Coordinates of C-alpha atoms in Angstrom, one line a residue:
M1 CA 77.6 113.8 87.6
R2 CA 77.3 110.3 85.6
N3 CA 74.7 107.8 86.3
L4 CA 74.3 109.0 89.5
R5 CA 70.9 107.5 91.4
L6 CA 69.2 108.4 94.8
L7 CA 68.0 105.9 96.5
S8 CA 65.4 105.1 98.4
V9 CA 64.1 106.8 102.1
A10 CA 64.1 102.7 102.9
A11 CA 67.2 102.3 102.0
T12 CA 69.1 104.7 103.3
V13 CA 68.0 103.9 107.2
L14 CA 69.4 99.9 105.7
L15 CA 72.4 101.4 105.4
A16 CA 73.2 103.9 107.7
A17 CA 75.1 102.2 110.2
P18 CA 76.8 99.2 108.7
A19 CA 79.1 97.3 111.1
A20 CA 82.1 96.9 108.5
F21 CA 83.0 100.7 108.5
T22 CA 83.6 100.5 112.7
Q23 CA 87.2 101.1 112.8
S24 CA 89.6 100.3 116.0
L25 CA 92.2 102.6 115.9
D26 CA 93.1 101.6 120.2
S27 CA 93.4 104.8 121.1
A28 CA 93.3 106.6 118.9
G29 CA 89.6 108.2 118.7
P30 CA 86.7 107.0 116.4
P31 CA 86.2 106.4 113.3
I32 CA 85.4 108.6 110.0
T33 CA 81.7 108.4 110.2
D34 CA 79.9 111.3 108.3
F35 CA 79.9 109.1 105.6
F36 CA 79.3 105.2 104.5
F37 CA 80.8 103.3 101.6
H38 CA 80.8 100.1 99.8
E39 CA 82.3 98.5 97.6
N40 CA 80.7 95.8 95.4
E41 CA 82.3 93.1 93.7
D42 CA 81.0 94.1 90.2
G43 CA 83.1 97.4 91.0
S44 CA 79.9 99.7 91.9
I45 CA 79.5 101.6 94.7
F46 CA 76.9 102.4 97.2
A47 CA 77.5 105.3 99.6
A48 CA 75.4 107.3 102.0
D49 CA 75.7 110.7 103.4
S50 CA 72.9 112.6 105.9
N51 CA 71.1 113.5 102.9
G52 CA 70.1 110.3 101.2
T53 CA 72.2 106.8 99.8
Y54 CA 73.4 107.0 95.7
Y55 CA 74.5 104.4 94.2
F56 CA 76.9 104.9 91.5
A57 CA 78.1 101.9 88.4
T58 CA 81.8 102.2 88.5
I59 CA 84.4 104.2 90.7
Q60 CA 84.4 106.5 87.9
D61 CA 81.2 107.5 88.2
Y62 CA 82.3 108.2 91.9
I63 CA 85.6 110.0 91.9
Q64 CA 83.9 112.4 89.2
S65 CA 80.3 112.9 91.4
P66 CA 79.6 116.2 93.4
F67 CA 79.8 113.7 96.9
F68 CA 82.9 112.3 96.4
Q69 CA 84.2 116.0 96.4
E70 CA 81.4 117.6 98.9
H71 CA 82.4 115.1 101.1
G72 CA 86.2 115.5 100.8
M73 CA 87.0 112.3 99.7
H74 CA 90.6 112.9 97.5
C75 CA 92.1 113.0 101.3
G76 CA 91.1 111.6 104.6
S77 CA 93.4 113.0 106.9
D78 CA 91.5 116.4 107.6
R79 CA 88.8 113.5 109.5
L80 CA 91.5 111.4 111.6
P81 CA 91.7 112.2 115.3
Q82 CA 94.1 115.6 115.8
F83 CA 96.2 115.1 119.3
E84 CA 98.2 118.0 121.1
S85 CA 101.8 118.7 119.6
L86 CA 104.3 116.8 121.4
G87 CA 108.3 116.9 121.1
T88 CA 111.7 118.1 121.1
T89 CA 110.9 121.4 118.8
S90 CA 108.5 123.8 117.9
D91 CA 110.2 124.2 114.2
C92 CA 107.7 121.8 112.7
S93 CA 105.2 121.9 115.5
S94 CA 101.1 121.5 114.9
S95 CA 101.1 124.8 115.0
N96 CA 104.0 126.3 113.9
T97 CA 106.6 125.8 111.5
N98 CA 109.8 127.3 111.7
P99 CA 111.6 127.3 107.9
A100 CA 115.1 127.4 109.0
S101 CA 118.3 127.0 106.6
E102 CA 119.5 123.8 108.7
Y103 CA 116.8 121.7 107.4
N104 CA 117.8 122.5 103.9
P105 CA 118.7 119.9 101.7
G106 CA 121.5 121.2 100.1
G107 CA 124.8 119.9 102.0
G108 CA 122.5 118.5 104.8
Q109 CA 121.4 115.2 105.8
S110 CA 120.2 112.7 103.0
Y111 CA 117.1 110.1 104.0
N112 CA 116.0 107.0 103.2
I113 CA 112.9 105.5 103.9
N114 CA 112.3 102.0 103.9
V115 CA 108.5 101.0 102.8
V116 CA 106.4 97.9 103.2
F117 CA 102.9 97.8 101.8
H118 CA 100.6 96.0 103.1
I119 CA 98.2 94.4 100.6
L120 CA 94.4 93.7 101.7
R121 CA 92.4 91.4 99.4
R122 CA 88.8 90.5 100.4
N123 CA 88.3 86.4 100.5
N124 CA 88.1 85.5 97.1
G125 CA 91.4 88.2 96.3
L126 CA 89.5 91.4 95.0
G127 CA 92.2 94.2 95.4
E128 CA 95.1 93.1 94.2
V129 CA 97.6 95.2 93.6
S130 CA 100.2 93.6 91.9
D131 CA 104.3 94.1 92.2
A132 CA 105.1 96.0 89.5
L133 CA 102.4 98.9 90.4
I134 CA 104.1 98.5 94.0
A135 CA 107.5 99.2 92.3
S136 CA 106.2 102.3 90.1
Q137 CA 104.8 103.7 93.1
I138 CA 107.8 103.9 94.8
N139 CA 109.6 105.2 91.4
V140 CA 107.0 108.1 91.4
L141 CA 108.0 108.8 95.1
N142 CA 111.6 109.1 94.5
A143 CA 110.6 111.4 91.9
D144 CA 108.2 113.5 93.6
F145 CA 110.1 114.4 96.3
A146 CA 113.4 114.8 94.3
G147 CA 115.8 117.5 95.5
S148 CA 114.2 117.2 99.0
G149 CA 117.3 114.4 100.2
I150 CA 114.1 112.0 101.0
S151 CA 114.7 108.9 98.8
F152 CA 112.3 105.3 99.6
T153 CA 113.0 102.4 99.3
L154 CA 110.8 98.8 98.8
A155 CA 111.7 97.0 102.2
G156 CA 108.9 94.2 101.4
T157 CA 105.4 93.3 100.8
T158 CA 102.7 91.8 102.7
R159 CA 99.6 90.0 101.3
S160 CA 96.3 89.0 103.1
N161 CA 92.7 88.4 102.4
R162 CA 90.1 89.3 105.2
N163 CA 86.7 91.2 104.4
S164 CA 86.7 93.5 107.1
W165 CA 90.6 94.2 106.4
Y166 CA 89.2 95.3 103.1
N167 CA 86.7 97.5 104.1
D168 CA 89.2 99.2 106.0
S169 CA 87.4 97.7 109.5
G170 CA 88.8 96.0 112.0
N171 CA 93.3 96.7 113.8
Y172 CA 95.0 95.3 110.7
Y173 CA 97.1 97.2 111.4
G174 CA 98.0 96.3 115.1
S175 CA 98.6 92.4 113.4
L176 CA 100.5 93.7 110.5
S177 CA 102.5 96.1 111.0
W178 CA 106.2 96.2 110.9
D179 CA 107.6 98.5 113.4
V180 CA 106.2 101.8 113.1
T181 CA 109.5 104.1 113.9
K182 CA 111.7 102.3 111.4
Y183 CA 109.3 101.3 108.4
L184 CA 106.4 103.7 106.7
N185 CA 104.0 101.0 106.9
I186 CA 101.5 101.4 103.8
Y187 CA 98.3 99.4 103.8
T188 CA 95.9 99.1 100.1
N189 CA 92.3 98.0 100.4
Q190 CA 88.8 100.5 100.1
A191 CA 90.7 103.2 102.5
G192 CA 87.2 104.1 103.8
G193 CA 86.2 105.2 100.5
N194 CA 89.2 107.9 99.9
L195 CA 91.4 108.4 97.8
G196 CA 94.2 107.5 100.9
Y197 CA 94.4 109.1 104.0
A198 CA 97.6 109.2 106.2
Y199 CA 98.8 110.2 110.3
V200 CA 100.4 114.0 110.6
P201 CA 103.1 113.3 113.0
S202 CA 103.7 116.5 114.5
G203 CA 102.0 115.0 117.7
G204 CA 102.3 113.5 120.4
G205 CA 99.8 109.9 120.3
V206 CA 100.9 109.0 116.6
V207 CA 104.2 108.5 116.5
G208 CA 105.4 104.8 117.8
S209 CA 101.4 104.0 117.7
S210 CA 100.3 100.8 115.4
F211 CA 97.7 102.9 114.0
D212 CA 100.8 105.1 112.5
R213 CA 100.2 104.2 108.7
V214 CA 99.4 105.5 105.2
V215 CA 95.9 104.0 103.9
L216 CA 95.7 104.3 100.0
Y217 CA 93.1 103.0 97.9
W218 CA 93.7 99.6 95.8
Q219 CA 93.5 100.8 93.2
A220 CA 95.2 104.5 92.8
V221 CA 98.1 102.9 93.3
G222 CA 101.5 103.3 90.6
T223 CA 101.1 104.4 87.7
N224 CA 98.4 104.2 85.2
A225 CA 97.0 103.1 88.0
P226 CA 93.2 100.9 86.8
I227 CA 90.7 103.8 88.8
G228 CA 92.3 105.3 85.5
P229 CA 92.4 109.5 84.6
P230 CA 92.6 111.5 86.5
Y231 CA 93.8 110.0 89.9
N232 CA 95.8 106.6 87.9
Q233 CA 99.5 108.7 88.8
G234 CA 100.5 107.5 92.0
R235 CA 99.9 110.9 92.9
T236 CA 97.6 109.9 95.9
A237 CA 100.9 108.3 98.0
T238 CA 102.5 111.5 97.1
H239 CA 100.5 113.9 98.9
E240 CA 99.5 110.9 102.0
V241 CA 103.0 110.3 102.6
G242 CA 103.2 114.7 102.8
H243 CA 100.8 114.5 105.6
Y244 CA 103.2 111.4 107.0
L245 CA 106.4 113.8 107.2
G246 CA 103.7 116.7 108.5
L247 CA 102.7 118.7 106.4
Y248 CA 98.7 120.2 105.5
H249 CA 96.3 120.9 102.5
T250 CA 97.1 124.1 101.4
F251 CA 93.6 125.3 101.5
Q252 CA 93.4 124.8 105.7
G253 CA 92.1 127.5 106.9
G254 CA 91.3 128.8 104.1
C255 CA 92.1 132.5 103.5
A256 CA 93.8 132.2 106.7
T257 CA 96.8 134.9 107.4
A258 CA 98.7 135.4 104.3
S259 CA 102.2 137.6 105.0
A260 CA 104.6 136.2 107.5
P261 CA 105.6 135.3 109.9
G262 CA 101.6 134.9 110.5
C263 CA 101.8 132.5 107.5
Y264 CA 104.0 130.1 109.7
T265 CA 101.4 130.1 112.1
S266 CA 97.9 129.7 110.3
G267 CA 97.0 127.5 107.6
D268 CA 98.2 125.3 106.9
L269 CA 101.6 126.9 108.8
I270 CA 103.7 127.6 105.3
C271 CA 103.8 130.8 103.9
E272 CA 105.5 130.3 100.7
T273 CA 101.5 128.2 99.5
N274 CA 99.3 131.5 98.9
S275 CA 96.3 130.8 101.0
E276 CA 93.5 129.4 99.7
S277 CA 90.0 128.8 100.4
S278 CA 89.1 125.5 99.9
S279 CA 90.1 122.8 97.8
F280 CA 91.0 122.6 94.0
F281 CA 89.6 120.0 92.3
G282 CA 91.1 119.8 88.3
C283 CA 93.5 121.0 86.2
G284 CA 93.8 125.2 86.1
N285 CA 94.8 127.8 87.9
R286 CA 92.6 130.3 90.0
T287 CA 92.3 133.5 93.1
T288 CA 90.3 132.8 96.2
C289 CA 92.1 134.8 98.7
G290 CA 93.9 137.5 96.8
S291 CA 96.8 135.9 95.7
S292 CA 97.0 133.3 92.8
D293 CA 96.0 129.6 94.6
P294 CA 98.8 126.7 94.6
T295 CA 96.9 124.7 92.8
D296 CA 100.1 122.2 91.2
N297 CA 100.9 122.0 95.3
Y298 CA 100.9 118.2 95.9
M299 CA 98.8 119.2 99.0
D300 CA 95.7 120.2 97.1
Y301 CA 93.6 118.0 95.2
T302 CA 94.6 118.8 92.2
D303 CA 94.2 116.3 89.4
D304 CA 97.8 113.8 89.4
L305 CA 98.5 115.0 85.9
C306 CA 98.6 118.5 87.2
M307 CA 100.0 118.6 90.4
N308 CA 104.4 119.0 90.7
N309 CA 106.2 120.6 93.3
F310 CA 106.3 120.8 97.0
T311 CA 107.9 124.4 98.4
S312 CA 111.3 124.4 100.0
E313 CA 109.7 125.2 102.9
Q314 CA 107.4 122.4 103.1
V315 CA 110.6 120.2 102.2
N316 CA 112.2 122.1 105.4
R317 CA 109.2 120.9 107.1
M318 CA 109.4 117.0 106.2
R319 CA 112.8 117.1 107.0
C320 CA 112.5 119.0 110.6
T321 CA 109.3 115.8 110.7
L322 CA 112.0 113.2 109.9
D323 CA 114.8 115.0 112.7
N324 CA 112.4 115.6 115.7
F325 CA 109.6 113.7 115.5
R326 CA 110.4 110.2 113.3
V327 CA 113.4 110.3 113.9
D328 CA 114.5 106.7 114.1
L329 CA 112.4 106.0 110.6
D330 CA 116.1 107.2 108.4
G331 CA 116.9 103.8 107.0
G332 CA 120.3 104.7 105.6
P333 CA 121.6 105.4 102.2
L334 CA 119.6 104.1 99.4
P335 CA 121.2 101.1 97.6
L336 CA 121.7 101.8 94.2
P337 CA 119.1 102.1 91.3
G338 CA 119.2 98.7 89.2
P339 CA 119.1 99.2 85.4
A340 CA 116.5 100.3 82.9
S341 CA 114.9 97.1 81.6
S342 CA 112.1 96.2 78.5
P343 CA 113.3 98.6 76.0
S344 CA 110.2 99.8 73.0
P345 CA 111.5 99.5 70.0
S346 CA 112.7 96.1 71.4
N347 CA 116.7 95.5 71.2
G348 CA 117.7 94.7 67.7
S349 CA 114.4 95.2 66.2
S350 CA 114.3 96.1 62.3
S351 CA 111.4 98.0 60.7
A352 CA 110.7 100.4 63.8
S353 CA 109.2 103.9 62.6
V354 CA 110.7 106.8 61.5
N355 CA 107.6 108.3 64.2
T356 CA 108.6 106.0 67.1
N357 CA 109.3 107.4 70.5
L358 CA 111.7 105.1 73.3
S359 CA 110.6 104.0 76.5
W360 CA 112.0 101.6 79.2
S361 CA 110.9 100.6 82.9
A362 CA 112.9 102.1 85.2
G363 CA 115.7 100.1 87.6
S364 CA 113.9 99.7 91.4
N365 CA 115.4 102.5 93.3
A366 CA 115.8 105.6 90.0
T367 CA 114.9 108.7 90.5
S368 CA 115.9 110.1 87.4
H369 CA 117.0 108.8 84.1
D370 CA 120.4 109.5 82.2
V371 CA 119.4 109.2 78.5
Y372 CA 122.0 108.3 75.8
F373 CA 120.8 108.5 72.1
G374 CA 122.4 108.5 68.7
T375 CA 123.6 106.8 65.5
S376 CA 127.7 105.9 67.1
S377 CA 127.5 102.5 69.5
S378 CA 128.8 105.2 72.0
P379 CA 125.3 107.4 71.5
A380 CA 125.1 110.7 73.1
S381 CA 124.0 112.5 76.2
Q382 CA 120.2 114.2 76.1
G383 CA 120.4 114.8 79.4
N384 CA 118.7 113.9 82.5
Q385 CA 114.7 113.1 83.2
A386 CA 112.4 112.3 85.6
G387 CA 110.1 110.5 82.8
T388 CA 110.4 107.3 81.2
S389 CA 110.6 107.2 77.6
F390 CA 111.8 110.0 75.3
D391 CA 110.9 111.4 71.8
P392 CA 113.9 111.9 69.8
G393 CA 111.9 113.2 66.9
T394 CA 111.4 111.9 63.2
L395 CA 114.2 109.6 62.8
A396 CA 116.1 108.9 58.8
T397 CA 114.9 105.3 57.0
S398 CA 117.3 102.5 57.0
T399 CA 119.3 103.8 59.9
T400 CA 120.5 101.7 63.0
Y401 CA 120.0 104.0 66.7
F402 CA 121.6 102.9 69.3
W403 CA 120.6 104.3 72.9
R404 CA 121.0 103.8 76.6
I405 CA 119.4 104.3 80.0
D406 CA 121.6 104.9 83.5
E407 CA 119.3 104.9 86.0
V408 CA 120.5 107.3 88.8
N409 CA 119.5 108.6 92.3
S410 CA 121.4 110.2 95.3
T411 CA 123.8 106.8 96.0
G412 CA 125.1 107.2 92.4
T413 CA 124.2 105.5 89.1
T414 CA 123.9 102.3 87.3
T415 CA 125.2 102.9 83.8
G416 CA 121.7 100.8 81.3
T417 CA 122.5 98.3 78.7
L418 CA 123.2 99.5 75.4
W419 CA 120.5 99.2 73.1
S420 CA 119.7 99.6 68.9
F421 CA 116.7 99.2 66.5
T422 CA 117.0 99.8 63.0
T423 CA 114.1 102.0 61.5
E424 CA 112.0 101.1 58.3
S425 CA 113.4 101.8 54.9
G426 CA 112.6 104.2 52.8
G427 CA 110.6 104.6 49.6
G428 CA 107.8 106.1 47.8
G429 CA 105.4 103.1 48.5
S430 CA 101.9 103.3 49.5
P431 CA 100.2 104.1 52.8
P432 CA 98.9 101.3 54.8
G433 CA 95.9 99.8 54.7
Q434 CA 93.4 99.5 58.1
A435 CA 93.9 97.2 61.0
T436 CA 91.3 94.4 60.7
S437 CA 90.5 91.3 63.0
P438 CA 89.5 93.6 66.7
N439 CA 90.0 90.5 69.5
P440 CA 87.9 91.7 71.3
R441 CA 84.8 92.0 68.7
D442 CA 83.6 95.1 68.0
G443 CA 80.1 95.8 70.6
R444 CA 81.5 92.2 72.6
R445 CA 80.0 92.7 76.1
R446 CA 81.4 90.8 79.1
V447 CA 84.7 90.8 77.8
K448 CA 87.3 90.1 81.2
T449 CA 88.6 93.0 83.2
N450 CA 92.3 91.8 82.4
K451 CA 91.5 90.9 78.6
D452 CA 94.4 92.0 76.3
I453 CA 93.8 93.8 72.6
S454 CA 94.9 92.9 69.2
W455 CA 94.4 92.8 65.7
A456 CA 95.7 91.9 62.3
A457 CA 97.9 94.4 61.1
G458 CA 97.1 96.3 57.8
T459 CA 98.4 95.5 54.9
G460 CA 102.4 97.3 54.6
A461 CA 102.0 98.6 58.5
T462 CA 105.5 98.2 60.3
S463 CA 104.1 99.7 63.7
H464 CA 101.1 101.1 65.0
D465 CA 99.4 103.9 67.1
V466 CA 97.3 102.6 69.4
H467 CA 94.2 104.8 71.7
F468 CA 92.9 103.3 73.6
G469 CA 90.5 104.2 77.3
T470 CA 86.4 105.4 78.0
S471 CA 86.1 107.8 75.8
D472 CA 85.1 108.3 72.3
P473 CA 87.7 109.2 70.6
P474 CA 89.7 106.9 72.5
P475 CA 93.5 109.2 73.4
F476 CA 96.7 108.1 72.0
I477 CA 98.5 105.0 74.0
R478 CA 101.7 104.9 72.1
N479 CA 103.4 103.1 69.1
Q480 CA 105.0 100.1 68.6
S481 CA 105.8 97.0 66.5
A482 CA 103.1 94.5 68.4
T483 CA 99.9 93.3 67.5
V484 CA 99.2 93.2 71.4
Y485 CA 98.4 95.7 73.6
D486 CA 98.1 95.0 77.6
T487 CA 95.3 97.6 79.1
G488 CA 96.0 96.4 82.5
L489 CA 92.9 95.9 85.2
M490 CA 90.1 97.7 83.6
L491 CA 87.1 98.6 85.2
S492 CA 83.8 96.2 85.9
G493 CA 80.8 97.1 84.0
T494 CA 82.6 100.0 81.7
V495 CA 82.9 100.6 77.7
Y496 CA 86.4 100.9 76.8
Y497 CA 87.0 102.5 73.4
W498 CA 89.9 101.7 71.1
R499 CA 91.8 102.3 67.9
I500 CA 94.1 101.4 65.3
D501 CA 95.9 103.7 63.3
E502 CA 98.4 102.0 61.2
V503 CA 102.3 103.5 60.2
N504 CA 104.7 103.4 58.1
S505 CA 107.4 105.6 56.0
S506 CA 105.0 106.6 54.2
G507 CA 102.0 107.5 56.2
T508 CA 99.4 106.8 58.4
T509 CA 96.0 105.4 58.3
T510 CA 93.5 106.1 60.7
G511 CA 91.2 103.4 61.6
V512 CA 88.4 102.4 62.7
V513 CA 86.9 103.0 66.8
W514 CA 85.7 99.5 67.9
S515 CA 84.2 99.4 71.4
F516 CA 83.5 96.2 74.1
T517 CA 81.9 96.6 77.5
T518 CA 83.4 94.8 80.7
R519 CA 81.6 92.2 83.0

């Protein structure tokens, strides 16, 4: 546990019953009450349970603490009120799954879910989630649900400033929700101290009620989200939307019946996910119930970068939920994707490093990307991929390369713009000099959380390897031609380390590790 401080019993008494966390859920039952969570404006956090009150200097300290893990704060869905099963089928009820072939995505109906993001901020604006992060979150959902026949389109965004709503309190959903039978309403705020939560619809009283929603912690939205590793790749939304479409945690029920047909009526109601005694944090493999745990499944608590699948039975259960419980949610075919943009190296650039990687911003509604690359103006196909970067290997010097990204989804393909760049010249030169003049200067304190970093290029450098993060040595981020790097929204009161390695055709010169501390 990092930077965790146990406060006095007196402080515990003062914080035990905060009015800010008295949640109204219409007829949905009582709020989540087994703990207390409060995020201060400086990014520090107070949390309390029956054992005491705790202080965390940053959100990173909180999400890496035993308090976060022991209270299951990755997801609050288990603490929401449950309802008796109603609906037209037992194929995907709250007590049974029938993975019938009629729900298979192959050759079946495709569903497009219209999504509305509601950004709930404090009165002073704290809690803002940018349009770029929202767009990246839609891209993550489409990538993670690829192959399921389920896609997502951003239908709208609302923004509200109210302290109680930011604290996940009050009937904000009754005031803000778009038609809950036709739209997936996602709200961002403190999420009650969880990374997120959602209602499982396979029961009465959920679908059609204003509280039917997904709630996400505002700093965990999108790719490279401000919360930082290990929950910064948008997988909290993937997990919670899984609940919204009828899935339970892989560790539901612990070591429940592991063989068919019992595994369709116990545990997470899925036989393809082996029983698991408890939630899994981090990355890796383990065995807790006599078979390999499904630690890479989106419905476990694994780190974002280490979860990567829904099983085919989980997909069928979600499609059954759409057929029988969320029958009006399908918004029609997914629109054609928008074009890819923001190429790196930039179009027409010269002196690009022979070690450069290609990257771009995904077009709206794109679920994958057809990559074309080569020395011809009709570049050859390099295949289809989910990610928005491509490593072409070591390139030739003084050569012009052409590339194009075609954006793909279930509706069709949008042909991209043809881009080009020219690599640096060869020759037996010298490696570049070190980068200098760091901004912020080394050791500076009280740096703004939205501050870009910049530097003076070393002599002879043609590109720059950026290393940046909260650990020393800082991790590699990317190679770029510019001498400015956008850090995104950083955490308050946090030490950041960075290093610039200068690159040219003769080699790479390792830079000095610099640091600064945010306000």
